Structures are given as C-alpha cells and as structure tokens.
mmCIF file of C-alpha atoms in Angstrom:
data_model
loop_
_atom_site.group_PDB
_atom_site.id
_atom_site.type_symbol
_atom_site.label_atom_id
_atom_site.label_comp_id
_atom_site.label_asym_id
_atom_site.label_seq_id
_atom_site.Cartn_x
_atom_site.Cartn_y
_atom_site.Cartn_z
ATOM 1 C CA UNK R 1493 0.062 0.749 -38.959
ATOM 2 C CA UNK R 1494 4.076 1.224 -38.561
ATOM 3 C CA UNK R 1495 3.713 3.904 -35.449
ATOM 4 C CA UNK R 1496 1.036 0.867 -34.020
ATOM 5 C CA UNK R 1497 4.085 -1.052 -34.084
ATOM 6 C CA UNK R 1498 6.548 1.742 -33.099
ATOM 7 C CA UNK R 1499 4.309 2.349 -30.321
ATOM 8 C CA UNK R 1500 4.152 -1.328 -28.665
ATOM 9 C CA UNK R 1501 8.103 -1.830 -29.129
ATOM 10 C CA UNK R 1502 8.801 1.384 -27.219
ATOM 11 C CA UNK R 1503 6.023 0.147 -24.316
ATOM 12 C CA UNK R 1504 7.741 -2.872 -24.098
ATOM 13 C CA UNK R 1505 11.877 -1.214 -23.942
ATOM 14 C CA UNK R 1506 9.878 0.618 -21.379
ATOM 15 C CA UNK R 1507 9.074 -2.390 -19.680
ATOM 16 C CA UNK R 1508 12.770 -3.850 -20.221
ATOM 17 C CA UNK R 1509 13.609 -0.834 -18.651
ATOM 18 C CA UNK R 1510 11.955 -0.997 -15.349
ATOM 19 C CA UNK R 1511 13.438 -4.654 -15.389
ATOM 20 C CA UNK R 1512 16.692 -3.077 -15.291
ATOM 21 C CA UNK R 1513 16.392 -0.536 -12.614
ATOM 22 C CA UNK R 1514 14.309 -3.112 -10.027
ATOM 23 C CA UNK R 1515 17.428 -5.644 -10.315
ATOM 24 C CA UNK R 1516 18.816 -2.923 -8.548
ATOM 25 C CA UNK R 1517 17.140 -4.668 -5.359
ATOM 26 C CA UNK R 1518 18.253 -8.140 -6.645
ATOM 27 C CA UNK R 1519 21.900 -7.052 -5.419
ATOM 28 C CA UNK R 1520 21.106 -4.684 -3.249
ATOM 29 C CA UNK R 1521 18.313 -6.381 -1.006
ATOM 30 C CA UNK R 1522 19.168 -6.913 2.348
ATOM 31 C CA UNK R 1523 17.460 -10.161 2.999
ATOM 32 C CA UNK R 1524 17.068 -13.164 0.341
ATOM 33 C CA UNK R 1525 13.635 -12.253 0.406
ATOM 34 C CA UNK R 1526 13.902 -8.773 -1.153
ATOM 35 C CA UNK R 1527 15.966 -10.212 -3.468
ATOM 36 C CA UNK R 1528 13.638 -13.102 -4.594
ATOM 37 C CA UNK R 1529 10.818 -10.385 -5.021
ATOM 38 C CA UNK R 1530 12.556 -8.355 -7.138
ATOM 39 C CA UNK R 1531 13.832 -11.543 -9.050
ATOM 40 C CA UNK R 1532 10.058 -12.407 -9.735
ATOM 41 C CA UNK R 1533 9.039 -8.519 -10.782
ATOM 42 C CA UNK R 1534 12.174 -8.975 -12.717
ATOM 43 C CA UNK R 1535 10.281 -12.258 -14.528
ATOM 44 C CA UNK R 1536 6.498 -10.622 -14.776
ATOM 45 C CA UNK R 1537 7.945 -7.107 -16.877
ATOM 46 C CA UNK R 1538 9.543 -10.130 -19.156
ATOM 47 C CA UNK R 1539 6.699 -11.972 -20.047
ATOM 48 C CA UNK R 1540 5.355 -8.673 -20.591
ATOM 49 C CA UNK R 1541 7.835 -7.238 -22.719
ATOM 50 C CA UNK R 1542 7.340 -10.725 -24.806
ATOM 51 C CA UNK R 1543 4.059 -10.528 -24.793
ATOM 52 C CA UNK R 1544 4.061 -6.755 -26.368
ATOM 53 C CA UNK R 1545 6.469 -8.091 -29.093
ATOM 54 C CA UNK R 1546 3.980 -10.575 -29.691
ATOM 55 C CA UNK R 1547 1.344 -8.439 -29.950
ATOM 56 C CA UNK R 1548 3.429 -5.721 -32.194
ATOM 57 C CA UNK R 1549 4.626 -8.474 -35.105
ATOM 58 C CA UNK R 1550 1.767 -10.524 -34.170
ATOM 59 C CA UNK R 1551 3.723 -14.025 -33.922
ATOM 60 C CA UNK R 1552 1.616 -15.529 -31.593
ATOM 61 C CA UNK R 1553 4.328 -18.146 -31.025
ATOM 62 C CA UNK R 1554 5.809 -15.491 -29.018
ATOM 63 C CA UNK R 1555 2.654 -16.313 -26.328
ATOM 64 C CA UNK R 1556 3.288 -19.815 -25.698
ATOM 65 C CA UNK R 1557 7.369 -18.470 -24.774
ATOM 66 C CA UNK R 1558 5.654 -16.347 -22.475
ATOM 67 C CA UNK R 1559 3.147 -18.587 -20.973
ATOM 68 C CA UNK R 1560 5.989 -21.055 -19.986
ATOM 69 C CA UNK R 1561 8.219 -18.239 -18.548
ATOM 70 C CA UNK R 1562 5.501 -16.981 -16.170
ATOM 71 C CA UNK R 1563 4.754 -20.874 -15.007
ATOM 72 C CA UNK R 1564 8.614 -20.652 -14.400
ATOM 73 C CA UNK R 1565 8.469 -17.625 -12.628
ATOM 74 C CA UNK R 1566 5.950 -18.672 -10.434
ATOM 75 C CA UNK R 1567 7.652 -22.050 -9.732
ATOM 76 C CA UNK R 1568 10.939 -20.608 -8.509
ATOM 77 C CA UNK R 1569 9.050 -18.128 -5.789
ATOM 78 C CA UNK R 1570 7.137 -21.121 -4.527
ATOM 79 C CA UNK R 1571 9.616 -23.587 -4.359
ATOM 80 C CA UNK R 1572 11.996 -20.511 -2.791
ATOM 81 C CA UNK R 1573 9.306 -19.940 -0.033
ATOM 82 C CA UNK R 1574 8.934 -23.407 0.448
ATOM 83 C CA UNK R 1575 12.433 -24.410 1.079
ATOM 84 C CA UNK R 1576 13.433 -21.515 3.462
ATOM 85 C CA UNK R 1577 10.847 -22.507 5.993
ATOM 86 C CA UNK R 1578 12.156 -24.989 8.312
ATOM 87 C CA UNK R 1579 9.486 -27.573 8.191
ATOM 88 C CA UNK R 1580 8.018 -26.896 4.593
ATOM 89 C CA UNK R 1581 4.817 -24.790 5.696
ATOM 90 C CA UNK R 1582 3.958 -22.457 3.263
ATOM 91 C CA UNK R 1583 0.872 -22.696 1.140
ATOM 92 C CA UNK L 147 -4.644 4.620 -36.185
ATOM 93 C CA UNK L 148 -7.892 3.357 -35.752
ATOM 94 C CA UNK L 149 -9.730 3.378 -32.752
ATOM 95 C CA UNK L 150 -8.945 -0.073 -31.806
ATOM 96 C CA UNK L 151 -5.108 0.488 -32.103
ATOM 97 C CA UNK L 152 -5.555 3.349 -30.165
ATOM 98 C CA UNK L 153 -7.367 1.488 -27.475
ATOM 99 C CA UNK L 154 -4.610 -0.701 -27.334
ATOM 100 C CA UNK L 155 -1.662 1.636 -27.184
ATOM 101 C CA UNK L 156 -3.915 2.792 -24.536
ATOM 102 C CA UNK L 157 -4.324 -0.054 -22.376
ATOM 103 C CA UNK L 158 -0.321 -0.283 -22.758
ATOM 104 C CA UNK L 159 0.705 2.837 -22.129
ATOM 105 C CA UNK L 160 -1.628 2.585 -18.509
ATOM 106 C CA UNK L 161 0.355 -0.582 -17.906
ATOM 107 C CA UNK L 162 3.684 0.832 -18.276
ATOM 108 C CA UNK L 163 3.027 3.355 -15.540
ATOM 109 C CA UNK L 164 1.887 1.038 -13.295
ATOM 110 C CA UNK L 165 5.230 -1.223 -13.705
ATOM 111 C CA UNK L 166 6.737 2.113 -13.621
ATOM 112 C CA UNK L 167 4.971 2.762 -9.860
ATOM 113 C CA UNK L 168 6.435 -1.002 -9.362
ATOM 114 C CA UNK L 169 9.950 -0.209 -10.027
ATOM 115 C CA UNK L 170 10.245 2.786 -8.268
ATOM 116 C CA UNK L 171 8.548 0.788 -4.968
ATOM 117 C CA UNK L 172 10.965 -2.010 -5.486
ATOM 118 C CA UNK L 173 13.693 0.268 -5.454
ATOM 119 C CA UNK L 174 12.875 3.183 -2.997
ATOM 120 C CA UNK L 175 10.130 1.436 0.039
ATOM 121 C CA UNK L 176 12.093 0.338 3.055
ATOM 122 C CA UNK L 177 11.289 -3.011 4.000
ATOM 123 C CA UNK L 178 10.769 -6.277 2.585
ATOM 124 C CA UNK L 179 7.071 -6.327 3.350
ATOM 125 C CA UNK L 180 5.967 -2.984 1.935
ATOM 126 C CA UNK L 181 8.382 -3.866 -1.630
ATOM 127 C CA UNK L 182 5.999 -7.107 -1.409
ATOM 128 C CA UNK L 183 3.188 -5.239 -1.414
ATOM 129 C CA UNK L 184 4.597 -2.969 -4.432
ATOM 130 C CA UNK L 185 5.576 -5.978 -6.011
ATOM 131 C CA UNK L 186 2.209 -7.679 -6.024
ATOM 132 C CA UNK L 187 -0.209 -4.441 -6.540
ATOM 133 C CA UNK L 188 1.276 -2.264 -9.058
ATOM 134 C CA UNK L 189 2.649 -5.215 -11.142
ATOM 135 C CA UNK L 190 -0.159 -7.179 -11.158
ATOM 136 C CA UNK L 191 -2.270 -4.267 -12.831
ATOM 137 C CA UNK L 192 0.175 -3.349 -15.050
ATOM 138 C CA UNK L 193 0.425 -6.636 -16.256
ATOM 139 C CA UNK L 194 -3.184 -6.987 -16.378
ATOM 140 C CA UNK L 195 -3.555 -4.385 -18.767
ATOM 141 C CA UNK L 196 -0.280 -4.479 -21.082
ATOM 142 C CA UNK L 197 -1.503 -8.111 -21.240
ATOM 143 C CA UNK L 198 -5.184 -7.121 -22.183
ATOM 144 C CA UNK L 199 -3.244 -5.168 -24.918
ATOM 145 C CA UNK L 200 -2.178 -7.903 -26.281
ATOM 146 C CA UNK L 201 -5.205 -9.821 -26.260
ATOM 147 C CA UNK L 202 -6.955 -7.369 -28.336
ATOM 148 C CA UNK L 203 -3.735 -6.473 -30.786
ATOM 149 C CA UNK L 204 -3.726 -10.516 -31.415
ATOM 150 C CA UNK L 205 -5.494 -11.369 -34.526
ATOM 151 C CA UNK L 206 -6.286 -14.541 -34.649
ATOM 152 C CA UNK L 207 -8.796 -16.611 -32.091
ATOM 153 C CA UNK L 208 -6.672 -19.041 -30.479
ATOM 154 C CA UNK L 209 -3.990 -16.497 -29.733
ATOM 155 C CA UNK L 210 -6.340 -13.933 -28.225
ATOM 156 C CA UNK L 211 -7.825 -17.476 -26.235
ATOM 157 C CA UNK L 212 -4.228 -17.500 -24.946
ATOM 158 C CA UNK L 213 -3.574 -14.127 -24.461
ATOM 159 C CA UNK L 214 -6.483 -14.509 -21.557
ATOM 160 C CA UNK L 215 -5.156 -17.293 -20.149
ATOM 161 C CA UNK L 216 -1.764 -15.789 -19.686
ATOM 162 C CA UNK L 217 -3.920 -12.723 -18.131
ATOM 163 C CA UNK L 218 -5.913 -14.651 -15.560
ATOM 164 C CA UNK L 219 -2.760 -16.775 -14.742
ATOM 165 C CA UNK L 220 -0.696 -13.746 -14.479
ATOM 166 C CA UNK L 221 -3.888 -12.449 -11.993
ATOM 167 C CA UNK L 222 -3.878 -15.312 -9.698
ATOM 168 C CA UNK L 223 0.156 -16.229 -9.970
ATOM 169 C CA UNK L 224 1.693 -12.743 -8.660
ATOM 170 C CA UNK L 225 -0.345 -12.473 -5.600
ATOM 171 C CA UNK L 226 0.136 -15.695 -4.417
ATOM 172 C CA UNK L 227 3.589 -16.059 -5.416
ATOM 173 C CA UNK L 228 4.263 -12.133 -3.200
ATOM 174 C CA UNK L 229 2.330 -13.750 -0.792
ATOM 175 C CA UNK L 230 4.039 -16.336 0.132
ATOM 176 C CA UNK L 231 7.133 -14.582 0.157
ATOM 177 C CA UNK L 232 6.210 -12.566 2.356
ATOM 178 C CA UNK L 233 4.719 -15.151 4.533
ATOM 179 C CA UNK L 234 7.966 -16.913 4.745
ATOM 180 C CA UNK L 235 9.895 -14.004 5.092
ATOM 181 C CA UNK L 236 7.501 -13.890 8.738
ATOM 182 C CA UNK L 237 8.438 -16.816 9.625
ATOM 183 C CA UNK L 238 12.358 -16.284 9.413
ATOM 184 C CA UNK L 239 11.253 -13.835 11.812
ATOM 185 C CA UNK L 240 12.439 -10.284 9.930
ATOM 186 C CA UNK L 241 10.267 -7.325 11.529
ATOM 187 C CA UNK L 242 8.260 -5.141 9.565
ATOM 188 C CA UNK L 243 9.423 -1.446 9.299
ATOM 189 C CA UNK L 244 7.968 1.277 11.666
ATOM 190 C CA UNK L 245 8.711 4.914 12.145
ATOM 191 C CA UNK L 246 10.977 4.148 15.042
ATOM 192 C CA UNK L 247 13.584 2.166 12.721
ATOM 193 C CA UNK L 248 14.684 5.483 11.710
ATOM 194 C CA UNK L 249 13.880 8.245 8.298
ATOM 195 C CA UNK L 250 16.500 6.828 6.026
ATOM 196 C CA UNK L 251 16.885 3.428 7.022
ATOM 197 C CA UNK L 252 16.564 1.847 3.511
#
C-alpha cells in the first residue's frame, strides 16, 4: 500500500516537473500567445499534480481545489483571447 | 499491489508520458500554432488518463462522481481554451511556420 502511494507522489513531481520545464516558453515565447499557452499547460499539469495527491492520501477535498483551479484556468485563456481581438470575436 | 492499484499506477504512468510529449512540444516546435496543437493533444490525454487514475484510486462515491466531472471538464476545457488561442492569435495576423522560414528558426 506505501509504494501505491510512493508511486502516485513520484507521477505527480513528474508532472510538477514538466510544469517547470514548459514555463520555459512562458518567458521565452515570442508572441503573448505562446506565452498564454504555455501559461494554461502550466495550469492543466497542476490540477493534475493535485489531483494525484488527492488520489495518493485520498483527501478528496483536494478535488474540489482542483476543480476550481481548472475553471480558473480556463477563464484566464478565454477572457485572454477575448480581449486581444479588436472587436471581441472569439467564441 | 493489487491489480487495481496496478491499473492505476498504470493509467498514471501513460499520462505522465503524454505531458511529457507536451512539454517537450511546448518547448522545442517552432511556432505558436504547432505548440497549440501540442498543447491541446498531448495534454489533454495525459490529463485524461492521470485523471481517470484518480477516479478509480478515490474511494468513496461522491469523490470518484467528481473525479469524472473534473475529467470530462478537463476534455472539453483544453481544446477549446487552445483553440481559441490560436484563433486569436490568426487574427493578430502572426503566420504559421513553413519550411521556407528557415531549419532553426525557433
């Protein structure tokens, strides 16, 4: 049951990881727009990496964190799309 | 482990590689449209299944109930969210890449 656990934690450094190396593009991008997409992969391997805590202690309060970060993360590429277009076109 | 907990180490060990594939497109493709395309693809799946992971390493019912939910949000969210990124990124008016723009134009 421990190397369960082990084995979720280290999936979900893994995702923390790949977090880390794709904000690489959030200062590197050459347009805002590479930068907002990295900014919202940056947001998806978060809720993931909560989720897999979640799921290794099994605190399922953890879920509702990560259900209102992902409605955030959605929210700010929207309302980034939205506002960059002149007359407010997207979607 | 039981079969179930290796089923779900599993499912999350598939979904790390795909958000692995997702960081190395976000940091190596060469133009805003094909990182988009990374972005939405290989993240979506991985999140998919690390988040199918959860839902079946989640006890009790209401939390596996929300487990999905995040899941199918997560499923229609990223696409949408890459896509219109990418549509607005088209109408700023930046050009896709094409072989002409050069090897290692990144």
């Amino acid at each position: 049951m421990v190397e369960f656990e082990t084995a979720l934690l280290v999936i979900a450094g893994a995702f923390v990881v790949f977090a880390i190396v794709s904000l690489y593009r959030v200062f590197a991008g050459p347009t805002p727009f590479d930068r907002i997409i990295a900014v919202n992969v940056v947001g998806t391997n978060t809720v993931i990496a909560i989720s897999l805590v979640a799921g290794a202690f099994d605190q399922s309060v953890f879920l509702d964190v990560a259900l209102v970060y992902a409605l955030l993360n959605f929210l700010l590429s929207i309302a980034f799309s939205k506002f960059t277009v002149e007359r407010g076109g997207v979607l | 482990m039981t079969p179930t907990e290796w089923a779900i180490v599993a499912l999350a060990a598939l979904g790390a590689f795909f958000g692995g594939v997702a960081a190395i497109g976000i940091v190596r493709l060469p133009d805003v449209y094909t990182r988009a395309h990374a972005a939405s693809k290989s993240d979506t799946l991985g999140a998919v299944l690390a988040l199918a992971a959860v839902a079946l390493a989640i006890q009790t019912n209401l939390s596996t109930v929300k487990a999905v939910f995040l899941l199918l949000f997560m499923f229609l969210t990223n696409p949408t969210a890459a896509h219109a990124i990418a549509r607005a990124a088209a109408d700023q008016g930046i050009q896709p890449w094409t072989v002409e723009d050069g090897e290692g134009d990144r």
